[in-house]
Amino acid sequence: MTFRTTALAIALAGFSFAAHAQTQITGAGSTFAAPIYGKWAEAGATATGVKLNYQAIGSGAGINQINNRTVDFGASDMPVKAEDLTAHKLMQFPTVIGGVDIIVNLPGIKANELKLTGPVLADIYLGKITKWNDPEIAKINAGMKLPSLAIATVHRADGSGTTFVFTDYLSMQSAEWKSKVGSSTSVAWPNGAGGKGSDGVAATVQHIPGGIGYDESAYAEQNHLTTALMMNKAGKFVAPTMAAFVAAAGNADWSKVQNFAIDLNDQPGAASWPIESATFVLLPLDPKDEKQSTAVKKFFDWGFEHGDDIATSLLYIPLPQSVHAAIRTAWKAVPGTM
Amino acid sequence: MSVTIMGGGIPGAAKNEAVARSLGRRRHLTNLFVKALCITATVIGLLLLASILATLLWNGLAGLSLNVFVTDTKPPGSHGGLLNAIIGTLIQTALGTVIGTPIGLMVGTYLAEYSRGSQISNVVRFVSDVLLSAPSILIGLFIYQLLVEPMGGFSGIAGSLTLAVIVIPIVVRTTEDMLRLIPATLREAAIGLGAPKWKMITLVCYRAAMDGIVTGVLLAVARIAGETAPLLFTSLGNSSGLGNLATPMASLPVTIYQYAGSAFDDWVQLAWVAALLITVGVLAINVTARLALRGKK
Amino acid sequence: MQQAIIIPASGRARRGFGDAVFATTARASGGLVLLLLGGIILSLFIGGIAAFREFGPGFVFSTEWDPVHQKFGALVSIYGTLITSAIALVLAVPVAFGVAFFLTELAPAWMRRPVGTAIELLAAVPSIIYGMWGFFVIVPIMSSTIQPAIINFFDGIPVLQDLFAGPPFGTGIFTAALILAVMVIPFVAATMRDVFDTVPAVYKESAYGVGCTTWEVMRSIVLPYTRVSVVGGIMLGLGRALGETMAVTFVIGNADRISETVFGSGNTIASIVALEFPESPQGSLKLASLLALGFILFVISFIVLAISRMLLKPKATGG
């Protein structure tokens, strides 16, 4: 190449580099997904040229923000209903999958020793079972010495997608729960104390003997919380391990759902963990600025391509490749390149 | 102050010496008992302050490092710092003060110079006091409806305006108090020399009251530096950088709110460092301002 | 006044202009303050009107708070606000009185300023710091030591055992009231101290002269003289406690229910707004209910402040 063409090539390269100048995107919502989005942003910053500002204010708040178009994308563990998606002109896609653990604080009982079933859990949170040595609990924990402590239920005080996953599971397991309380990011809990954030729930449970709560599995694992075994659909008691989460996710049939709104609770399979969910991202179909939508898609595309290892290291389950492909097709409905 | 009476040493006159003695003893003991309670109460108050400071120092110093001051906030596990939050707080506090102080100054001047004693001045003063005591979260809600919704997004300017609204009544209160303290002779002298009213106020009264007014501004700054709830609804916070006035902007109190309840040890650690920084700054401003004000009085 | 300065006609016109501009600016700022308050009240009321329309006046008395079934009521939050503030005052006023008494009568002169400043610094600590301190320091102490002790103490006594029952969560109404009390002490103490200082020395001296003890002087002379202003100061502290957000949100336990035990969880208006506002959809009934709650809080604070100013007014002339 002549000197002139080399210089031109360098100039053009410089120009395209400038064209890749940092675009800043704003996202808000799920605390559950905050760690993975943060890590993806950090790892993929140079490749994508996208800078992410993510506010982990809770799934309900994230949905609200994207409805008001005050952010570029919303993040929610609770899939938005189809009619709401149409009404607010949103498009929804999942990013990763994660499990919800049940944490307990019982003197003398170690991690993954206590066994619980869905109906019993629902009755505990409904206030029908009030002591740990209740016959219903003793029945499934034969041979274990259960203290006669009062059960102190703890829930998320802030509007949380983890609450949605948990209450959705309880609604499946108890008709009384479904009609009396229902499932959402924020519900009218019949009893117990609220903790602010995953930290608040864990701290409250850890401070009170006889406490029980629910938390994201990554969080429970990191902080070595005392988790309980749950009975899954196949009637087996499973521990909240990566293998159990993967087993549950593997059963998911993505072709049967609209808007990727899959419910991963209570999945069949002998090794499946019963309380699990995908986490979703909401994009506007009529964005104010197409460049922003393009940047968001680029960001998640990088995550799908290169971020699986990061996800597993943080105890999330990556989506199958077929779902990634389906998501990329669905993105075409959103204005902007990609 | 001991209870002694001339002759006898028994408090209270009584015909029966035994009764008088026991009565006196009882009163004496009651007095001692109450004194002990009061000293206990004061010690409790001081211990509480000590506990708060000790907690902040114990937890915050552990995480204090140069990194905190030169790195922006980052995802957990990435050795983030607090740089953007610190600058964001400085900017929003400064802007809130710059916007709110002139308005507060003018209102204080109005109350002290233009409408003394009139009914309307009582109303304005009352309204200013209501604003002073109003829960700051409600002010945040107001700015959210006024600015954030129409603008379609959170912004540093919305956060600054919320802080300005909180600053105004504080400056009003101190300005009015300080201006009232100025002796009438000083004003009359200025007018007597032929100065127009506005020059009298700006060149004479303000100058005389400057110390007190500056103190009021410092107290206002200390107050808004730690405000969290209103910023949650207006500038939201920024985790990847500073942001600017038209976008969500980082700030220390909001960062604390997010980090303190989070799941990650390094974030909780940073929350303590941020708490230590804010408290040290706020207390330093307060001590300086109060020392100056006491000297003035 | 002698006319020593000759004022040129043009100068006078200029001066009039400067005065007019300045005066207008001053008056306009006064108007701005009025507009601000009016704006806040109006925006809260208009925002909350949908809730009042939907639930009627029963909104204020309903204990429901069900986001799933879209039924909201204000009573749980109002109750939480009032009871935490009330308990906070019960705890704070005696301590504040003790501090004020100490600072005005008992402390040697060299001690008054530093101790007084230290107590006032409690007022300067930002609310979120109280929240963190409360959550990380006080809550564990409450749940491991204090709450079980109190629960055991009252166990067996008919009415009181229900009042002090329940799992020792550590968080809850009582803990929130405790933190509020700490925040309120400096306000009430400072007002009390200022007010105690206004008692004319001659009254106190005559009382000492006839042989009163210090406590008797306080009880019979100072307190009756300052009674009205003391109550005003207490109400000022109450106003502060009513609107506290961050300190309460961390430790109150956040349950949308009125619990019969003071160790149970609850919500105040400020804490429920802070927690649930971010996830309330635009134009929804929940948002309207939250704004209506904000309006109610404003009304309560307003009334408390008005009463406190009325009570403190005679003192204001003392300067």
Short mmCIF file of N, CA and C in Angstrom, two decimals, chain B residues 45-140:
data_model
loop_
_atom_site.label_atom_id
_atom_site.label_comp_id
_atom_site.label_asym_id
_atom_site.label_seq_id
_atom_site.Cartn_x
_atom_site.Cartn_y
_atom_site.Cartn_z
N GLY B 45 -26.93 11.06 76.17
CA GLY B 45 -26.87 11.81 74.92
C GLY B 45 -25.47 11.79 74.33
N LEU B 46 -24.47 12.01 75.18
CA LEU B 46 -23.09 12.03 74.68
C LEU B 46 -22.65 10.66 74.22
N LEU B 47 -23.10 9.62 74.95
CA LEU B 47 -22.74 8.26 74.54
C LEU B 47 -23.33 7.91 73.18
N LEU B 48 -24.56 8.39 72.94
CA LEU B 48 -25.18 8.11 71.64
C LEU B 48 -24.35 8.72 70.52
N LEU B 49 -23.96 9.99 70.74
CA LEU B 49 -23.14 10.62 69.71
C LEU B 49 -21.84 9.86 69.53
N ALA B 50 -21.25 9.46 70.65
CA ALA B 50 -19.99 8.72 70.58
C ALA B 50 -20.19 7.41 69.84
N SER B 51 -21.32 6.75 70.10
CA SER B 51 -21.58 5.47 69.45
C SER B 51 -21.67 5.64 67.94
N ILE B 52 -22.42 6.68 67.53
CA ILE B 52 -22.56 6.89 66.09
C ILE B 52 -21.20 7.17 65.45
N LEU B 53 -20.44 8.08 66.08
CA LEU B 53 -19.13 8.41 65.50
C LEU B 53 -18.21 7.20 65.51
N ALA B 54 -18.26 6.44 66.62
CA ALA B 54 -17.38 5.28 66.71
C ALA B 54 -17.72 4.26 65.64
N THR B 55 -19.03 4.02 65.44
CA THR B 55 -19.44 3.07 64.40
C THR B 55 -18.94 3.51 63.04
N LEU B 56 -19.12 4.81 62.76
CA LEU B 56 -18.68 5.31 61.46
C LEU B 56 -17.18 5.17 61.29
N LEU B 57 -16.45 5.54 62.35
CA LEU B 57 -15.00 5.47 62.23
C LEU B 57 -14.53 4.03 62.10
N TRP B 58 -15.11 3.16 62.94
CA TRP B 58 -14.68 1.77 62.95
C TRP B 58 -14.89 1.11 61.61
N ASN B 59 -16.10 1.32 61.06
CA ASN B 59 -16.43 0.65 59.80
C ASN B 59 -15.92 1.40 58.58
N GLY B 60 -15.89 2.73 58.69
CA GLY B 60 -15.53 3.51 57.52
C GLY B 60 -14.03 3.58 57.30
N LEU B 61 -13.28 3.73 58.38
CA LEU B 61 -11.84 3.86 58.21
C LEU B 61 -11.24 2.62 57.58
N ALA B 62 -11.84 1.47 57.89
CA ALA B 62 -11.31 0.22 57.36
C ALA B 62 -11.31 0.23 55.84
N GLY B 63 -12.28 0.90 55.24
CA GLY B 63 -12.37 0.87 53.79
C GLY B 63 -11.78 2.09 53.13
N LEU B 64 -11.27 3.02 53.94
CA LEU B 64 -10.75 4.27 53.38
C LEU B 64 -9.43 4.01 52.68
N SER B 65 -9.35 4.44 51.45
CA SER B 65 -8.10 4.25 50.73
C SER B 65 -8.07 5.28 49.61
N LEU B 66 -6.93 5.42 48.98
CA LEU B 66 -6.81 6.38 47.90
C LEU B 66 -7.77 6.02 46.77
N ASN B 67 -7.97 4.71 46.59
CA ASN B 67 -8.82 4.23 45.51
C ASN B 67 -10.22 4.85 45.59
N VAL B 68 -10.70 5.02 46.81
CA VAL B 68 -12.05 5.56 46.99
C VAL B 68 -12.17 6.92 46.34
N PHE B 69 -11.10 7.68 46.37
CA PHE B 69 -11.20 9.06 45.91
C PHE B 69 -10.84 9.23 44.45
N VAL B 70 -10.30 8.19 43.82
CA VAL B 70 -9.91 8.38 42.42
C VAL B 70 -10.67 7.49 41.46
N THR B 71 -11.43 6.54 41.98
CA THR B 71 -12.15 5.65 41.07
C THR B 71 -13.64 5.90 41.17
N ASP B 72 -14.33 5.72 40.06
CA ASP B 72 -15.78 5.83 40.07
C ASP B 72 -16.39 4.59 40.70
N THR B 73 -17.71 4.65 40.93
CA THR B 73 -18.39 3.48 41.45
C THR B 73 -18.42 2.41 40.36
N LYS B 74 -18.26 1.16 40.79
CA LYS B 74 -18.21 0.06 39.83
C LYS B 74 -19.09 -1.08 40.34
N PRO B 75 -19.31 -2.10 39.49
CA PRO B 75 -20.06 -3.26 39.96
C PRO B 75 -19.32 -3.94 41.11
N PRO B 76 -20.05 -4.74 41.86
CA PRO B 76 -19.41 -5.34 43.03
C PRO B 76 -18.24 -6.24 42.62
N GLY B 77 -17.20 -6.22 43.42
CA GLY B 77 -16.05 -7.06 43.14
C GLY B 77 -15.08 -6.45 42.16
N SER B 78 -15.28 -5.20 41.78
CA SER B 78 -14.40 -4.60 40.78
C SER B 78 -13.59 -3.45 41.35
N HIS B 79 -13.43 -3.41 42.68
CA HIS B 79 -12.62 -2.37 43.31
C HIS B 79 -13.06 -0.98 42.92
N GLY B 80 -14.33 -0.74 43.06
CA GLY B 80 -14.82 0.59 42.72
C GLY B 80 -14.51 1.57 43.83
N GLY B 81 -14.76 2.84 43.53
CA GLY B 81 -14.53 3.89 44.51
C GLY B 81 -15.77 4.74 44.65
N LEU B 82 -15.60 6.01 45.02
CA LEU B 82 -16.75 6.87 45.22
C LEU B 82 -16.60 8.20 44.50
N LEU B 83 -15.67 8.27 43.55
CA LEU B 83 -15.34 9.57 42.97
C LEU B 83 -16.55 10.27 42.38
N ASN B 84 -17.31 9.56 41.53
CA ASN B 84 -18.45 10.23 40.88
C ASN B 84 -19.51 10.62 41.91
N ALA B 85 -19.67 9.81 42.94
CA ALA B 85 -20.66 10.16 43.95
C ALA B 85 -20.23 11.41 44.72
N ILE B 86 -18.94 11.49 45.04
CA ILE B 86 -18.46 12.65 45.78
C ILE B 86 -18.65 13.92 44.95
N ILE B 87 -18.21 13.85 43.68
CA ILE B 87 -18.33 15.04 42.84
C ILE B 87 -19.79 15.39 42.62
N GLY B 88 -20.63 14.36 42.44
CA GLY B 88 -22.05 14.62 42.24
C GLY B 88 -22.66 15.33 43.43
N THR B 89 -22.31 14.88 44.63
CA THR B 89 -22.83 15.56 45.81
C THR B 89 -22.32 16.99 45.86
N LEU B 90 -21.03 17.18 45.58
CA LEU B 90 -20.48 18.54 45.62
C LEU B 90 -21.21 19.45 44.64
N ILE B 91 -21.42 18.94 43.42
CA ILE B 91 -22.07 19.76 42.41
C ILE B 91 -23.51 20.10 42.81
N GLN B 92 -24.27 19.05 43.17
CA GLN B 92 -25.68 19.31 43.48
C GLN B 92 -25.83 20.18 44.71
N THR B 93 -24.97 19.96 45.72
CA THR B 93 -25.03 20.80 46.91
C THR B 93 -24.69 22.24 46.56
N ALA B 94 -23.61 22.41 45.79
CA ALA B 94 -23.21 23.77 45.43
C ALA B 94 -24.31 24.46 44.64
N LEU B 95 -24.85 23.76 43.65
CA LEU B 95 -25.89 24.36 42.81
C LEU B 95 -27.13 24.67 43.63
N GLY B 96 -27.51 23.74 44.49
CA GLY B 96 -28.68 23.98 45.33
C GLY B 96 -28.47 25.20 46.21
N THR B 97 -27.26 25.34 46.75
CA THR B 97 -26.97 26.49 47.59
C THR B 97 -26.99 27.77 46.76
N VAL B 98 -26.36 27.74 45.59
CA VAL B 98 -26.28 28.93 44.74
C VAL B 98 -27.66 29.40 44.31
N ILE B 99 -28.56 28.44 44.04
CA ILE B 99 -29.91 28.83 43.62
C ILE B 99 -30.75 29.26 44.82
N GLY B 100 -30.64 28.52 45.91
CA GLY B 100 -31.53 28.78 47.04
C GLY B 100 -31.13 29.98 47.88
N THR B 101 -29.82 30.26 48.00
CA THR B 101 -29.40 31.33 48.90
C THR B 101 -29.91 32.70 48.49
N PRO B 102 -29.76 33.13 47.21
CA PRO B 102 -30.27 34.46 46.87
C PRO B 102 -31.76 34.61 47.14
N ILE B 103 -32.51 33.55 46.82
CA ILE B 103 -33.95 33.62 47.06
C ILE B 103 -34.22 33.75 48.56
N GLY B 104 -33.55 32.89 49.35
CA GLY B 104 -33.73 32.97 50.79
C GLY B 104 -33.31 34.33 51.34
N LEU B 105 -32.22 34.85 50.80
CA LEU B 105 -31.72 36.16 51.22
C LEU B 105 -32.76 37.25 50.96
N MET B 106 -33.34 37.22 49.78
CA MET B 106 -34.34 38.21 49.40
C MET B 106 -35.57 38.10 50.28
N VAL B 107 -36.01 36.87 50.55
CA VAL B 107 -37.20 36.71 51.38
C VAL B 107 -36.91 37.20 52.80
N GLY B 108 -35.72 36.86 53.32
CA GLY B 108 -35.35 37.33 54.66
C GLY B 108 -35.30 38.84 54.70
N THR B 109 -34.75 39.44 53.63
CA THR B 109 -34.71 40.90 53.55
C THR B 109 -36.12 41.46 53.53
N TYR B 110 -36.98 40.84 52.74
CA TYR B 110 -38.36 41.28 52.65
C TYR B 110 -39.02 41.29 54.02
N LEU B 111 -38.79 40.19 54.77
CA LEU B 111 -39.43 40.09 56.07
C LEU B 111 -38.87 41.11 57.05
N ALA B 112 -37.55 41.37 56.96
CA ALA B 112 -36.94 42.24 57.95
C ALA B 112 -37.05 43.72 57.59
N GLU B 113 -37.07 44.02 56.30
CA GLU B 113 -36.95 45.42 55.90
C GLU B 113 -38.21 46.02 55.30
N TYR B 114 -39.00 45.17 54.67
CA TYR B 114 -40.07 45.75 53.88
C TYR B 114 -41.45 45.56 54.46
N SER B 115 -41.60 44.66 55.38
CA SER B 115 -42.97 44.38 55.76
C SER B 115 -43.08 44.06 57.24
N ARG B 116 -42.24 44.67 58.03
CA ARG B 116 -42.23 44.31 59.45
C ARG B 116 -43.58 44.51 60.08
N GLY B 117 -44.03 43.47 60.77
CA GLY B 117 -45.24 43.63 61.56
C GLY B 117 -46.52 43.47 60.78
N SER B 118 -46.43 43.52 59.47
CA SER B 118 -47.69 43.44 58.72
C SER B 118 -48.17 42.01 58.68
N GLN B 119 -49.44 41.86 58.38
CA GLN B 119 -50.05 40.53 58.37
C GLN B 119 -49.41 39.65 57.33
N ILE B 120 -49.13 40.23 56.17
CA ILE B 120 -48.58 39.42 55.09
C ILE B 120 -47.21 38.87 55.47
N SER B 121 -46.46 39.65 56.26
CA SER B 121 -45.14 39.15 56.64
C SER B 121 -45.28 37.97 57.59
N ASN B 122 -46.31 38.02 58.45
CA ASN B 122 -46.54 36.86 59.33
C ASN B 122 -46.84 35.62 58.51
N VAL B 123 -47.63 35.81 57.48
CA VAL B 123 -47.99 34.67 56.64
C VAL B 123 -46.75 34.11 55.96
N VAL B 124 -45.95 35.01 55.37
CA VAL B 124 -44.76 34.54 54.65
C VAL B 124 -43.80 33.84 55.61
N ARG B 125 -43.68 34.41 56.81
CA ARG B 125 -42.77 33.78 57.78
C ARG B 125 -43.28 32.40 58.17
N PHE B 126 -44.58 32.30 58.38
CA PHE B 126 -45.17 31.01 58.74
C PHE B 126 -44.96 30.00 57.63
N VAL B 127 -45.22 30.45 56.40
CA VAL B 127 -45.05 29.55 55.26
C VAL B 127 -43.60 29.09 55.17
N SER B 128 -42.68 30.01 55.40
CA SER B 128 -41.27 29.63 55.35
C SER B 128 -40.95 28.59 56.42
N ASP B 129 -41.54 28.75 57.59
CA ASP B 129 -41.30 27.76 58.65
C ASP B 129 -41.90 26.42 58.31
N VAL B 130 -43.05 26.45 57.66
CA VAL B 130 -43.66 25.18 57.24
C VAL B 130 -42.72 24.47 56.27
N LEU B 131 -42.19 25.24 55.32
CA LEU B 131 -41.26 24.64 54.37
C LEU B 131 -40.03 24.09 55.10
N LEU B 132 -39.63 24.80 56.17
CA LEU B 132 -38.45 24.36 56.90
C LEU B 132 -38.67 23.00 57.55
N SER B 133 -39.87 22.81 58.08
CA SER B 133 -40.16 21.57 58.80
C SER B 133 -40.81 20.52 57.93
N ALA B 134 -41.08 20.85 56.66
CA ALA B 134 -41.78 19.88 55.82
C ALA B 134 -40.87 18.68 55.57
N PRO B 135 -41.45 17.49 55.61
CA PRO B 135 -40.65 16.31 55.30
C PRO B 135 -40.03 16.45 53.92
N SER B 136 -38.72 16.24 53.85
CA SER B 136 -38.04 16.50 52.58
C SER B 136 -38.50 15.55 51.49
N ILE B 137 -39.07 14.40 51.87
CA ILE B 137 -39.51 13.47 50.86
C ILE B 137 -40.66 14.07 50.06
N LEU B 138 -41.50 14.89 50.72
CA LEU B 138 -42.61 15.50 50.01
C LEU B 138 -42.11 16.54 49.01
N ILE B 139 -41.02 17.22 49.36
CA ILE B 139 -40.45 18.18 48.41
C ILE B 139 -39.91 17.44 47.19
N GLY B 140 -39.31 16.28 47.43
CA GLY B 140 -38.84 15.48 46.31
C GLY B 140 -39.98 15.05 45.40
#
